[in-house]
Amino acid sequence: SQTIHQWPATLVQPVGSPLSLECTVEGTSNPNLYWYRQAAGRGLQLLFYSVGIGQISSEVPQNLSASRPQDRQFILSSKKLLLSDSGFYLCAWTAKRGRFSDQPQHFGDGTRLSIL
Amino acid sequence: GIQVEQSPPDLILQEGANSTLRCNFSDSVNNLQWFHQNPWGQLINLFYIPSGTKQNGRLSATTVATERYSLLYISSSQTTDSGVYFCAVVDQGAQKLVFGQGTRLTINP
Protein backbone atom coordinates (compact mmCIF):
# COMPACT_ATOMS: atom_id res chain seq x y z
CA SER A 1 0.00 0.00 0.00
CA GLN A 2 1.02 3.60 -0.49
CA THR A 3 2.28 5.77 2.34
CA ILE A 4 3.44 9.36 2.60
CA HIS A 5 6.00 10.59 5.10
CA GLN A 6 6.76 14.11 6.21
CA TRP A 7 9.48 15.31 8.54
CA PRO A 8 10.08 16.86 10.88
CA ALA A 9 6.73 16.83 12.67
CA THR A 10 7.48 20.10 14.45
CA LEU A 11 10.10 22.74 13.90
CA VAL A 12 11.00 25.97 15.66
CA GLN A 13 13.24 28.31 13.68
CA PRO A 14 14.48 31.88 14.16
CA VAL A 15 13.61 34.59 11.66
CA GLY A 16 16.13 34.69 8.84
CA SER A 17 17.19 31.07 9.14
CA PRO A 18 16.92 28.58 6.23
CA LEU A 19 14.27 25.88 5.93
CA SER A 20 14.08 22.42 4.44
CA LEU A 21 10.99 20.23 4.80
CA GLU A 22 10.96 16.84 3.19
CA CYS A 23 8.16 14.64 1.91
CA THR A 24 8.48 11.15 0.46
CA VAL A 25 5.92 8.76 -0.96
CA GLU A 26 6.23 5.00 -0.93
CA GLY A 27 4.38 2.31 -2.82
CA THR A 28 3.68 4.24 -6.01
CA SER A 29 5.61 5.75 -8.87
CA ASN A 30 5.32 8.99 -10.82
CA PRO A 31 2.82 10.61 -8.44
CA ASN A 32 1.61 14.20 -8.55
CA LEU A 33 2.96 15.91 -5.43
CA TYR A 34 1.68 18.97 -3.55
CA TRP A 35 2.71 21.35 -0.77
CA TYR A 36 -0.01 23.17 1.19
CA ARG A 37 0.11 25.64 4.05
CA GLN A 38 -2.58 26.03 6.67
CA ALA A 39 -2.62 29.09 8.91
CA ALA A 40 -4.76 29.56 12.02
CA GLY A 41 -6.33 26.10 11.74
CA ARG A 42 -8.43 26.90 8.70
CA GLY A 43 -8.20 26.87 4.95
CA LEU A 44 -5.50 25.03 3.05
CA GLN A 45 -3.53 27.14 0.60
CA LEU A 46 -1.81 25.35 -2.27
CA LEU A 47 1.82 26.48 -2.48
CA PHE A 48 3.43 24.23 -5.08
CA TYR A 49 2.64 21.18 -7.12
CA SER A 50 4.74 18.88 -9.26
CA VAL A 51 3.77 16.45 -12.01
CA GLY A 52 7.29 15.03 -12.42
CA ILE A 53 10.98 15.28 -11.53
CA GLY A 54 12.19 18.84 -11.84
CA GLN A 55 8.71 20.14 -12.76
CA ILE A 56 7.43 22.63 -10.21
CA SER A 57 4.41 24.92 -10.47
CA SER A 58 4.13 27.79 -8.01
CA GLU A 59 0.69 28.94 -6.94
CA VAL A 60 1.55 31.75 -4.55
CA PRO A 61 4.55 34.13 -4.85
CA GLN A 62 6.55 34.10 -1.61
CA ASN A 63 9.99 33.44 -0.23
CA LEU A 64 9.49 29.68 -0.38
CA SER A 65 10.62 27.32 -3.13
CA ALA A 66 10.09 23.66 -3.91
CA SER A 67 12.16 21.00 -5.60
CA ARG A 68 11.61 17.44 -6.75
CA PRO A 69 15.02 15.82 -7.06
CA GLN A 70 13.63 12.29 -7.21
CA ASP A 71 10.37 10.77 -8.38
CA ARG A 72 8.89 10.32 -4.91
CA GLN A 73 10.63 13.13 -3.04
CA PHE A 74 9.32 16.66 -2.67
CA ILE A 75 11.22 19.34 -0.73
CA LEU A 76 10.03 22.71 0.51
CA SER A 77 12.77 25.27 1.16
CA SER A 78 13.49 28.81 2.12
CA LYS A 79 16.75 30.74 2.27
CA LYS A 80 15.52 33.20 4.93
CA LEU A 81 12.37 32.56 6.94
CA LEU A 82 9.90 35.32 7.79
CA LEU A 83 7.52 35.47 10.74
CA SER A 84 4.66 35.08 8.26
CA ASP A 85 5.99 31.67 7.24
CA SER A 86 4.71 30.16 10.48
CA GLY A 87 1.99 27.59 9.95
CA PHE A 88 1.13 23.98 9.36
CA TYR A 89 2.65 22.54 6.17
CA LEU A 90 1.09 19.53 4.52
CA CYS A 91 2.38 17.39 1.69
CA ALA A 92 -0.02 15.40 -0.47
CA TRP A 93 0.03 13.07 -3.44
CA THR A 94 -2.28 11.75 -6.13
CA ALA A 95 -1.77 8.84 -8.47
CA LYS A 96 -1.25 9.73 -12.10
CA ARG A 97 -3.73 7.30 -13.64
CA GLY A 98 -6.46 8.34 -16.00
CA ARG A 99 -7.88 11.77 -15.34
CA PHE A 100 -6.58 13.81 -12.44
CA SER A 101 -10.12 14.25 -11.27
CA ASP A 102 -10.52 10.51 -10.84
CA GLN A 103 -7.82 10.30 -8.21
CA PRO A 104 -8.28 11.03 -4.49
CA GLN A 105 -5.65 13.16 -2.79
CA HIS A 106 -3.79 11.72 0.21
CA PHE A 107 -2.05 13.81 2.85
CA GLY A 108 0.93 13.38 5.13
CA ASP A 109 0.72 14.15 8.84
CA GLY A 110 2.14 17.66 8.40
CA THR A 111 4.92 19.80 9.85
CA ARG A 112 4.10 22.47 12.41
CA LEU A 113 6.51 25.35 11.81
CA SER A 114 6.96 28.14 14.34
CA ILE A 115 9.11 31.15 13.54
CA LEU A 116 10.49 33.11 16.49
CA GLY B 1 -11.12 30.28 -10.39
CA ILE B 2 -13.63 28.04 -8.74
CA GLN B 3 -14.99 29.08 -5.33
CA VAL B 4 -15.91 26.68 -2.55
CA GLU B 5 -18.05 27.77 0.39
CA GLN B 6 -18.79 25.68 3.46
CA SER B 7 -21.45 26.21 6.07
CA PRO B 8 -21.80 26.59 8.93
CA PRO B 9 -18.30 27.78 9.87
CA ASP B 10 -18.73 26.49 13.41
CA LEU B 11 -21.05 23.89 14.93
CA ILE B 12 -21.28 22.87 18.58
CA LEU B 13 -23.38 19.83 19.47
CA GLN B 14 -23.96 17.40 22.28
CA GLU B 15 -22.85 13.82 21.95
CA GLY B 16 -25.51 11.75 20.19
CA ALA B 17 -26.83 14.58 18.02
CA ASN B 18 -27.01 14.49 14.24
CA SER B 19 -25.47 17.14 11.98
CA THR B 20 -25.45 18.25 8.36
CA LEU B 21 -22.53 20.11 6.82
CA ARG B 22 -22.88 21.83 3.47
CA CYS B 23 -20.44 22.59 0.65
CA ASN B 24 -21.37 24.85 -2.28
CA PHE B 25 -19.16 25.31 -5.32
CA SER B 26 -19.30 27.91 -8.04
CA ASP B 27 -18.64 25.89 -11.18
CA SER B 28 -18.93 22.43 -12.64
CA VAL B 29 -16.58 19.95 -11.04
CA ASN B 30 -15.47 16.48 -11.96
CA ASN B 31 -15.15 15.34 -8.39
CA LEU B 32 -15.37 16.27 -4.77
CA GLN B 33 -13.68 15.05 -1.60
CA TRP B 34 -14.61 15.40 2.08
CA PHE B 35 -11.83 15.41 4.68
CA HIS B 36 -11.75 15.38 8.47
CA GLN B 37 -8.87 17.17 10.16
CA ASN B 38 -8.46 15.86 13.68
CA PRO B 39 -7.12 17.94 16.61
CA TRP B 40 -3.59 16.74 15.80
CA GLY B 41 -3.82 18.17 12.29
CA GLN B 42 -4.08 14.92 10.37
CA LEU B 43 -6.26 15.15 7.26
CA ILE B 44 -8.26 12.00 6.77
CA ASN B 45 -10.10 11.18 3.56
CA LEU B 46 -13.77 10.57 4.30
CA PHE B 47 -15.43 10.42 0.91
CA TYR B 48 -14.53 10.74 -2.71
CA ILE B 49 -17.89 11.52 -4.25
CA PRO B 50 -18.54 13.00 -7.72
CA SER B 51 -22.27 12.48 -7.48
CA GLY B 52 -24.83 10.42 -5.69
CA THR B 53 -24.69 9.16 -2.13
CA LYS B 54 -22.14 7.15 -0.19
CA GLN B 55 -22.23 5.85 3.36
CA ASN B 56 -19.52 4.75 5.74
CA GLY B 57 -20.79 3.82 9.18
CA ARG B 58 -22.29 6.88 10.88
CA LEU B 59 -21.16 9.16 8.07
CA SER B 60 -22.76 9.65 4.70
CA ALA B 61 -22.34 12.15 1.88
CA THR B 62 -24.46 13.30 -1.02
CA THR B 63 -23.29 15.34 -4.00
CA VAL B 64 -25.73 16.95 -6.43
CA ALA B 65 -23.32 18.08 -9.10
CA THR B 66 -25.99 19.69 -11.31
CA GLU B 67 -26.95 21.97 -8.40
CA ARG B 68 -23.35 22.48 -7.27
CA TYR B 69 -23.53 21.32 -3.69
CA SER B 70 -22.59 18.46 -1.42
CA LEU B 71 -23.78 17.50 2.04
CA LEU B 72 -22.01 15.54 4.76
CA TYR B 73 -24.20 13.87 7.38
CA ILE B 74 -22.94 12.73 10.74
CA SER B 75 -25.33 10.71 12.85
CA SER B 76 -25.11 9.89 16.56
CA SER B 77 -22.09 12.20 17.00
CA GLN B 78 -19.21 11.14 19.22
CA THR B 79 -16.54 13.32 20.82
CA THR B 80 -14.00 11.79 18.43
CA ASP B 81 -15.93 13.39 15.55
CA SER B 82 -14.67 16.80 16.70
CA GLY B 83 -12.35 18.64 14.36
CA VAL B 84 -12.56 20.57 11.12
CA TYR B 85 -14.35 19.16 8.09
CA PHE B 86 -13.21 20.29 4.66
CA CYS B 87 -14.65 19.77 1.25
CA ALA B 88 -12.45 20.16 -1.80
CA VAL B 89 -13.27 20.16 -5.49
CA VAL B 90 -11.19 19.59 -8.58
CA ASP B 91 -10.69 22.68 -10.71
CA GLN B 92 -11.39 21.51 -14.26
CA GLY B 93 -8.40 22.03 -16.48
CA ALA B 94 -6.04 22.37 -13.52
CA GLN B 95 -4.37 19.55 -11.69
CA LYS B 96 -5.27 20.73 -8.22
CA LEU B 97 -7.88 20.69 -5.51
CA VAL B 98 -9.57 23.83 -4.25
CA PHE B 99 -10.54 23.70 -0.57
CA GLY B 100 -13.35 25.37 1.30
CA GLN B 101 -12.61 27.14 4.58
CA GLY B 102 -13.97 24.26 6.63
CA THR B 103 -16.59 23.66 9.30
CA ARG B 104 -15.26 23.38 12.85
CA LEU B 105 -17.33 20.75 14.66
CA THR B 106 -17.21 20.46 18.44
CA ILE B 107 -18.97 17.53 20.09
CA ASN B 108 -19.41 17.96 23.83
CA PRO B 109 -19.85 14.94 26.12
PDB file of C-alpha atoms in Angstrom:
ATOM      1  CA  SER A   1       0.000   0.000   0.000  1.00  0.00           C
ATOM      2  CA  GLN A   2       1.016   3.595  -0.491  1.00  0.00           C
ATOM      3  CA  THR A   3       2.275   5.771   2.341  1.00  0.00           C
ATOM      4  CA  ILE A   4       3.441   9.356   2.599  1.00  0.00           C
ATOM      5  CA  HIS A   5       6.003  10.590   5.103  1.00  0.00           C
ATOM      6  CA  GLN A   6       6.764  14.110   6.211  1.00  0.00           C
ATOM      7  CA  TRP A   7       9.478  15.313   8.540  1.00  0.00           C
ATOM      8  CA  PRO A   8      10.080  16.864  10.880  1.00  0.00           C
ATOM      9  CA  ALA A   9       6.729  16.830  12.675  1.00  0.00           C
ATOM     10  CA  THR A  10       7.476  20.095  14.452  1.00  0.00           C
ATOM     11  CA  LEU A  11      10.098  22.741  13.895  1.00  0.00           C
ATOM     12  CA  VAL A  12      11.000  25.969  15.660  1.00  0.00           C
ATOM     13  CA  GLN A  13      13.235  28.309  13.681  1.00  0.00           C
ATOM     14  CA  PRO A  14      14.482  31.884  14.156  1.00  0.00           C
ATOM     15  CA  VAL A  15      13.612  34.589  11.663  1.00  0.00           C
ATOM     16  CA  GLY A  16      16.129  34.691   8.841  1.00  0.00           C
ATOM     17  CA  SER A  17      17.193  31.071   9.136  1.00  0.00           C
ATOM     18  CA  PRO A  18      16.925  28.583   6.234  1.00  0.00           C
ATOM     19  CA  LEU A  19      14.273  25.885   5.926  1.00  0.00           C
ATOM     20  CA  SER A  20      14.080  22.423   4.442  1.00  0.00           C
ATOM     21  CA  LEU A  21      10.994  20.233   4.803  1.00  0.00           C
ATOM     22  CA  GLU A  22      10.957  16.837   3.188  1.00  0.00           C
ATOM     23  CA  CYS A  23       8.161  14.638   1.910  1.00  0.00           C
ATOM     24  CA  THR A  24       8.481  11.150   0.462  1.00  0.00           C
ATOM     25  CA  VAL A  25       5.919   8.761  -0.961  1.00  0.00           C
ATOM     26  CA  GLU A  26       6.231   4.997  -0.930  1.00  0.00           C
ATOM     27  CA  GLY A  27       4.384   2.307  -2.825  1.00  0.00           C
ATOM     28  CA  THR A  28       3.676   4.239  -6.007  1.00  0.00           C
ATOM     29  CA  SER A  29       5.608   5.748  -8.869  1.00  0.00           C
ATOM     30  CA  ASN A  30       5.321   8.989 -10.822  1.00  0.00           C
ATOM     31  CA  PRO A  31       2.816  10.612  -8.445  1.00  0.00           C
ATOM     32  CA  ASN A  32       1.610  14.202  -8.554  1.00  0.00           C
ATOM     33  CA  LEU A  33       2.955  15.911  -5.427  1.00  0.00           C
ATOM     34  CA  TYR A  34       1.680  18.970  -3.554  1.00  0.00           C
ATOM     35  CA  TRP A  35       2.707  21.348  -0.768  1.00  0.00           C
ATOM     36  CA  TYR A  36      -0.013  23.175   1.189  1.00  0.00           C
ATOM     37  CA  ARG A  37       0.114  25.638   4.054  1.00  0.00           C
ATOM     38  CA  GLN A  38      -2.581  26.027   6.665  1.00  0.00           C
ATOM     39  CA  ALA A  39      -2.623  29.095   8.906  1.00  0.00           C
ATOM     40  CA  ALA A  40      -4.757  29.558  12.018  1.00  0.00           C
ATOM     41  CA  GLY A  41      -6.332  26.104  11.743  1.00  0.00           C
ATOM     42  CA  ARG A  42      -8.433  26.905   8.696  1.00  0.00           C
ATOM     43  CA  GLY A  43      -8.198  26.867   4.951  1.00  0.00           C
ATOM     44  CA  LEU A  44      -5.502  25.030   3.049  1.00  0.00           C
ATOM     45  CA  GLN A  45      -3.532  27.139   0.600  1.00  0.00           C
ATOM     46  CA  LEU A  46      -1.807  25.352  -2.267  1.00  0.00           C
ATOM     47  CA  LEU A  47       1.817  26.482  -2.477  1.00  0.00           C
ATOM     48  CA  PHE A  48       3.429  24.233  -5.081  1.00  0.00           C
ATOM     49  CA  TYR A  49       2.640  21.180  -7.119  1.00  0.00           C
ATOM     50  CA  SER A  50       4.738  18.880  -9.258  1.00  0.00           C
ATOM     51  CA  VAL A  51       3.767  16.448 -12.008  1.00  0.00           C
ATOM     52  CA  GLY A  52       7.286  15.028 -12.418  1.00  0.00           C
ATOM     53  CA  ILE A  53      10.982  15.278 -11.534  1.00  0.00           C
ATOM     54  CA  GLY A  54      12.187  18.842 -11.843  1.00  0.00           C
ATOM     55  CA  GLN A  55       8.709  20.136 -12.757  1.00  0.00           C
ATOM     56  CA  ILE A  56       7.430  22.626 -10.208  1.00  0.00           C
ATOM     57  CA  SER A  57       4.415  24.924 -10.469  1.00  0.00           C
ATOM     58  CA  SER A  58       4.134  27.786  -8.011  1.00  0.00           C
ATOM     59  CA  GLU A  59       0.691  28.943  -6.941  1.00  0.00           C
ATOM     60  CA  VAL A  60       1.552  31.754  -4.548  1.00  0.00           C
ATOM     61  CA  PRO A  61       4.552  34.127  -4.853  1.00  0.00           C
ATOM     62  CA  GLN A  62       6.549  34.102  -1.613  1.00  0.00           C
ATOM     63  CA  ASN A  63       9.993  33.442  -0.234  1.00  0.00           C
ATOM     64  CA  LEU A  64       9.486  29.677  -0.376  1.00  0.00           C
ATOM     65  CA  SER A  65      10.621  27.322  -3.127  1.00  0.00           C
ATOM     66  CA  ALA A  66      10.092  23.656  -3.913  1.00  0.00           C
ATOM     67  CA  SER A  67      12.161  21.001  -5.604  1.00  0.00           C
ATOM     68  CA  ARG A  68      11.613  17.441  -6.749  1.00  0.00           C
ATOM     69  CA  PRO A  69      15.021  15.824  -7.058  1.00  0.00           C
ATOM     70  CA  GLN A  70      13.634  12.289  -7.208  1.00  0.00           C
ATOM     71  CA  ASP A  71      10.367  10.771  -8.384  1.00  0.00           C
ATOM     72  CA  ARG A  72       8.886  10.321  -4.912  1.00  0.00           C
ATOM     73  CA  GLN A  73      10.629  13.126  -3.041  1.00  0.00           C
ATOM     74  CA  PHE A  74       9.318  16.664  -2.669  1.00  0.00           C
ATOM     75  CA  ILE A  75      11.217  19.337  -0.734  1.00  0.00           C
ATOM     76  CA  LEU A  76      10.025  22.714   0.507  1.00  0.00           C
ATOM     77  CA  SER A  77      12.772  25.266   1.165  1.00  0.00           C
ATOM     78  CA  SER A  78      13.488  28.813   2.121  1.00  0.00           C
ATOM     79  CA  LYS A  79      16.748  30.741   2.272  1.00  0.00           C
ATOM     80  CA  LYS A  80      15.522  33.201   4.932  1.00  0.00           C
ATOM     81  CA  LEU A  81      12.371  32.563   6.936  1.00  0.00           C
ATOM     82  CA  LEU A  82       9.898  35.323   7.789  1.00  0.00           C
ATOM     83  CA  LEU A  83       7.523  35.474  10.737  1.00  0.00           C
ATOM     84  CA  SER A  84       4.663  35.082   8.264  1.00  0.00           C
ATOM     85  CA  ASP A  85       5.992  31.669   7.239  1.00  0.00           C
ATOM     86  CA  SER A  86       4.705  30.163  10.477  1.00  0.00           C
ATOM     87  CA  GLY A  87       1.986  27.587   9.945  1.00  0.00           C
ATOM     88  CA  PHE A  88       1.135  23.977   9.359  1.00  0.00           C
ATOM     89  CA  TYR A  89       2.647  22.541   6.170  1.00  0.00           C
ATOM     90  CA  LEU A  90       1.088  19.529   4.516  1.00  0.00           C
ATOM     91  CA  CYS A  91       2.377  17.393   1.687  1.00  0.00           C
ATOM     92  CA  ALA A  92      -0.016  15.397  -0.474  1.00  0.00           C
ATOM     93  CA  TRP A  93       0.026  13.070  -3.443  1.00  0.00           C
ATOM     94  CA  THR A  94      -2.285  11.747  -6.130  1.00  0.00           C
ATOM     95  CA  ALA A  95      -1.769   8.841  -8.470  1.00  0.00           C
ATOM     96  CA  LYS A  96      -1.249   9.729 -12.100  1.00  0.00           C
ATOM     97  CA  ARG A  97      -3.726   7.305 -13.637  1.00  0.00           C
ATOM     98  CA  GLY A  98      -6.464   8.337 -16.000  1.00  0.00           C
ATOM     99  CA  ARG A  99      -7.883  11.774 -15.344  1.00  0.00           C
ATOM    100  CA  PHE A 100      -6.577  13.809 -12.441  1.00  0.00           C
ATOM    101  CA  SER A 101     -10.122  14.249 -11.273  1.00  0.00           C
ATOM    102  CA  ASP A 102     -10.516  10.508 -10.844  1.00  0.00           C
ATOM    103  CA  GLN A 103      -7.819  10.302  -8.211  1.00  0.00           C
ATOM    104  CA  PRO A 104      -8.275  11.030  -4.494  1.00  0.00           C
ATOM    105  CA  GLN A 105      -5.651  13.161  -2.793  1.00  0.00           C
ATOM    106  CA  HIS A 106      -3.785  11.724   0.209  1.00  0.00           C
ATOM    107  CA  PHE A 107      -2.054  13.805   2.854  1.00  0.00           C
ATOM    108  CA  GLY A 108       0.928  13.382   5.129  1.00  0.00           C
ATOM    109  CA  ASP A 109       0.722  14.151   8.840  1.00  0.00           C
ATOM    110  CA  GLY A 110       2.137  17.656   8.401  1.00  0.00           C
ATOM    111  CA  THR A 111       4.924  19.799   9.848  1.00  0.00           C
ATOM    112  CA  ARG A 112       4.101  22.469  12.406  1.00  0.00           C
ATOM    113  CA  LEU A 113       6.511  25.347  11.808  1.00  0.00           C
ATOM    114  CA  SER A 114       6.961  28.144  14.336  1.00  0.00           C
ATOM    115  CA  ILE A 115       9.108  31.155  13.543  1.00  0.00           C
ATOM    116  CA  LEU A 116      10.494  33.107  16.489  1.00  0.00           C
TER     117      LEU A 116
ATOM    118  CA  GLY B   1     -11.119  30.276 -10.387  1.00  0.00           C
ATOM    119  CA  ILE B   2     -13.634  28.044  -8.743  1.00  0.00           C
ATOM    120  CA  GLN B   3     -14.986  29.084  -5.333  1.00  0.00           C
ATOM    121  CA  VAL B   4     -15.906  26.681  -2.545  1.00  0.00           C
ATOM    122  CA  GLU B   5     -18.049  27.768   0.391  1.00  0.00           C
ATOM    123  CA  GLN B   6     -18.794  25.680   3.456  1.00  0.00           C
ATOM    124  CA  SER B   7     -21.447  26.214   6.069  1.00  0.00           C
ATOM    125  CA  PRO B   8     -21.802  26.592   8.927  1.00  0.00           C
ATOM    126  CA  PRO B   9     -18.303  27.783   9.867  1.00  0.00           C
ATOM    127  CA  ASP B  10     -18.731  26.493  13.409  1.00  0.00           C
ATOM    128  CA  LEU B  11     -21.048  23.893  14.929  1.00  0.00           C
ATOM    129  CA  ILE B  12     -21.282  22.866  18.578  1.00  0.00           C
ATOM    130  CA  LEU B  13     -23.378  19.830  19.467  1.00  0.00           C
ATOM    131  CA  GLN B  14     -23.960  17.398  22.283  1.00  0.00           C
ATOM    132  CA  GLU B  15     -22.852  13.824  21.949  1.00  0.00           C
ATOM    133  CA  GLY B  16     -25.511  11.753  20.192  1.00  0.00           C
ATOM    134  CA  ALA B  17     -26.829  14.576  18.024  1.00  0.00           C
ATOM    135  CA  ASN B  18     -27.007  14.486  14.238  1.00  0.00           C
ATOM    136  CA  SER B  19     -25.473  17.138  11.978  1.00  0.00           C
ATOM    137  CA  THR B  20     -25.447  18.253   8.359  1.00  0.00           C
ATOM    138  CA  LEU B  21     -22.526  20.106   6.816  1.00  0.00           C
ATOM    139  CA  ARG B  22     -22.880  21.833   3.473  1.00  0.00           C
ATOM    140  CA  CYS B  23     -20.442  22.585   0.646  1.00  0.00           C
ATOM    141  CA  ASN B  24     -21.367  24.847  -2.280  1.00  0.00           C
ATOM    142  CA  PHE B  25     -19.165  25.307  -5.319  1.00  0.00           C
ATOM    143  CA  SER B  26     -19.298  27.906  -8.039  1.00  0.00           C
ATOM    144  CA  ASP B  27     -18.640  25.891 -11.178  1.00  0.00           C
ATOM    145  CA  SER B  28     -18.932  22.434 -12.640  1.00  0.00           C
ATOM    146  CA  VAL B  29     -16.584  19.948 -11.038  1.00  0.00           C
ATOM    147  CA  ASN B  30     -15.466  16.479 -11.960  1.00  0.00           C
ATOM    148  CA  ASN B  31     -15.146  15.345  -8.386  1.00  0.00           C
ATOM    149  CA  LEU B  32     -15.365  16.271  -4.769  1.00  0.00           C
ATOM    150  CA  GLN B  33     -13.680  15.051  -1.595  1.00  0.00           C
ATOM    151  CA  TRP B  34     -14.614  15.400   2.076  1.00  0.00           C
ATOM    152  CA  PHE B  35     -11.831  15.407   4.678  1.00  0.00           C
ATOM    153  CA  HIS B  36     -11.747  15.382   8.472  1.00  0.00           C
ATOM    154  CA  GLN B  37      -8.867  17.174  10.162  1.00  0.00           C
ATOM    155  CA  ASN B  38      -8.463  15.857  13.681  1.00  0.00           C
ATOM    156  CA  PRO B  39      -7.124  17.936  16.608  1.00  0.00           C
ATOM    157  CA  TRP B  40      -3.587  16.737  15.796  1.00  0.00           C
ATOM    158  CA  GLY B  41      -3.822  18.173  12.292  1.00  0.00           C
ATOM    159  CA  GLN B  42      -4.084  14.922  10.371  1.00  0.00           C
ATOM    160  CA  LEU B  43      -6.258  15.150   7.260  1.00  0.00           C
ATOM    161  CA  ILE B  44      -8.261  11.998   6.774  1.00  0.00           C
ATOM    162  CA  ASN B  45     -10.097  11.183   3.563  1.00  0.00           C
ATOM    163  CA  LEU B  46     -13.774  10.571   4.302  1.00  0.00           C
ATOM    164  CA  PHE B  47     -15.426  10.424   0.914  1.00  0.00           C
ATOM    165  CA  TYR B  48     -14.526  10.741  -2.715  1.00  0.00           C
ATOM    166  CA  ILE B  49     -17.893  11.521  -4.251  1.00  0.00           C
ATOM    167  CA  PRO B  50     -18.538  13.004  -7.721  1.00  0.00           C
ATOM    168  CA  SER B  51     -22.275  12.482  -7.477  1.00  0.00           C
ATOM    169  CA  GLY B  52     -24.835  10.416  -5.686  1.00  0.00           C
ATOM    170  CA  THR B  53     -24.687   9.162  -2.127  1.00  0.00           C
ATOM    171  CA  LYS B  54     -22.138   7.148  -0.188  1.00  0.00           C
ATOM    172  CA  GLN B  55     -22.229   5.851   3.358  1.00  0.00           C
ATOM    173  CA  ASN B  56     -19.524   4.751   5.738  1.00  0.00           C
ATOM    174  CA  GLY B  57     -20.794   3.819   9.183  1.00  0.00           C
ATOM    175  CA  ARG B  58     -22.293   6.876  10.881  1.00  0.00           C
ATOM    176  CA  LEU B  59     -21.161   9.160   8.073  1.00  0.00           C
ATOM    177  CA  SER B  60     -22.756   9.650   4.699  1.00  0.00           C
ATOM    178  CA  ALA B  61     -22.338  12.153   1.884  1.00  0.00           C
ATOM    179  CA  THR B  62     -24.465  13.300  -1.017  1.00  0.00           C
ATOM    180  CA  THR B  63     -23.290  15.341  -3.996  1.00  0.00           C
ATOM    181  CA  VAL B  64     -25.729  16.946  -6.427  1.00  0.00           C
ATOM    182  CA  ALA B  65     -23.318  18.079  -9.104  1.00  0.00           C
ATOM    183  CA  THR B  66     -25.986  19.692 -11.306  1.00  0.00           C
ATOM    184  CA  GLU B  67     -26.955  21.972  -8.395  1.00  0.00           C
ATOM    185  CA  ARG B  68     -23.348  22.475  -7.272  1.00  0.00           C
ATOM    186  CA  TYR B  69     -23.534  21.321  -3.690  1.00  0.00           C
ATOM    187  CA  SER B  70     -22.586  18.460  -1.423  1.00  0.00           C
ATOM    188  CA  LEU B  71     -23.780  17.499   2.039  1.00  0.00           C
ATOM    189  CA  LEU B  72     -22.005  15.536   4.765  1.00  0.00           C
ATOM    190  CA  TYR B  73     -24.198  13.870   7.378  1.00  0.00           C
ATOM    191  CA  ILE B  74     -22.939  12.733  10.742  1.00  0.00           C
ATOM    192  CA  SER B  75     -25.335  10.706  12.851  1.00  0.00           C
ATOM    193  CA  SER B  76     -25.107   9.888  16.560  1.00  0.00           C
ATOM    194  CA  SER B  77     -22.093  12.196  16.995  1.00  0.00           C
ATOM    195  CA  GLN B  78     -19.214  11.142  19.223  1.00  0.00           C
ATOM    196  CA  THR B  79     -16.539  13.321  20.817  1.00  0.00           C
ATOM    197  CA  THR B  80     -14.004  11.788  18.432  1.00  0.00           C
ATOM    198  CA  ASP B  81     -15.932  13.394  15.550  1.00  0.00           C
ATOM    199  CA  SER B  82     -14.669  16.800  16.703  1.00  0.00           C
ATOM    200  CA  GLY B  83     -12.351  18.637  14.361  1.00  0.00           C
ATOM    201  CA  VAL B  84     -12.563  20.565  11.125  1.00  0.00           C
ATOM    202  CA  TYR B  85     -14.351  19.163   8.095  1.00  0.00           C
ATOM    203  CA  PHE B  86     -13.207  20.292   4.663  1.00  0.00           C
ATOM    204  CA  CYS B  87     -14.655  19.772   1.246  1.00  0.00           C
ATOM    205  CA  ALA B  88     -12.452  20.157  -1.802  1.00  0.00           C
ATOM    206  CA  VAL B  89     -13.267  20.155  -5.494  1.00  0.00           C
ATOM    207  CA  VAL B  90     -11.191  19.591  -8.580  1.00  0.00           C
ATOM    208  CA  ASP B  91     -10.688  22.683 -10.710  1.00  0.00           C
ATOM    209  CA  GLN B  92     -11.386  21.510 -14.263  1.00  0.00           C
ATOM    210  CA  GLY B  93      -8.397  22.030 -16.479  1.00  0.00           C
ATOM    211  CA  ALA B  94      -6.039  22.373 -13.520  1.00  0.00           C
ATOM    212  CA  GLN B  95      -4.374  19.553 -11.690  1.00  0.00           C
ATOM    213  CA  LYS B  96      -5.270  20.731  -8.221  1.00  0.00           C
ATOM    214  CA  LEU B  97      -7.878  20.686  -5.505  1.00  0.00           C
ATOM    215  CA  VAL B  98      -9.565  23.830  -4.254  1.00  0.00           C
ATOM    216  CA  PHE B  99     -10.541  23.698  -0.572  1.00  0.00           C
ATOM    217  CA  GLY B 100     -13.349  25.370   1.303  1.00  0.00           C
ATOM    218  CA  GLN B 101     -12.614  27.139   4.581  1.00  0.00           C
ATOM    219  CA  GLY B 102     -13.969  24.263   6.627  1.00  0.00           C
ATOM    220  CA  THR B 103     -16.595  23.662   9.301  1.00  0.00           C
ATOM    221  CA  ARG B 104     -15.264  23.381  12.845  1.00  0.00           C
ATOM    222  CA  LEU B 105     -17.335  20.748  14.658  1.00  0.00           C
ATOM    223  CA  THR B 106     -17.206  20.458  18.438  1.00  0.00           C
ATOM    224  CA  ILE B 107     -18.967  17.530  20.085  1.00  0.00           C
ATOM    225  CA  ASN B 108     -19.413  17.958  23.832  1.00  0.00           C
ATOM    226  CA  PRO B 109     -19.850  14.938  26.125  1.00  0.00           C
TER     227      PRO B 109
END
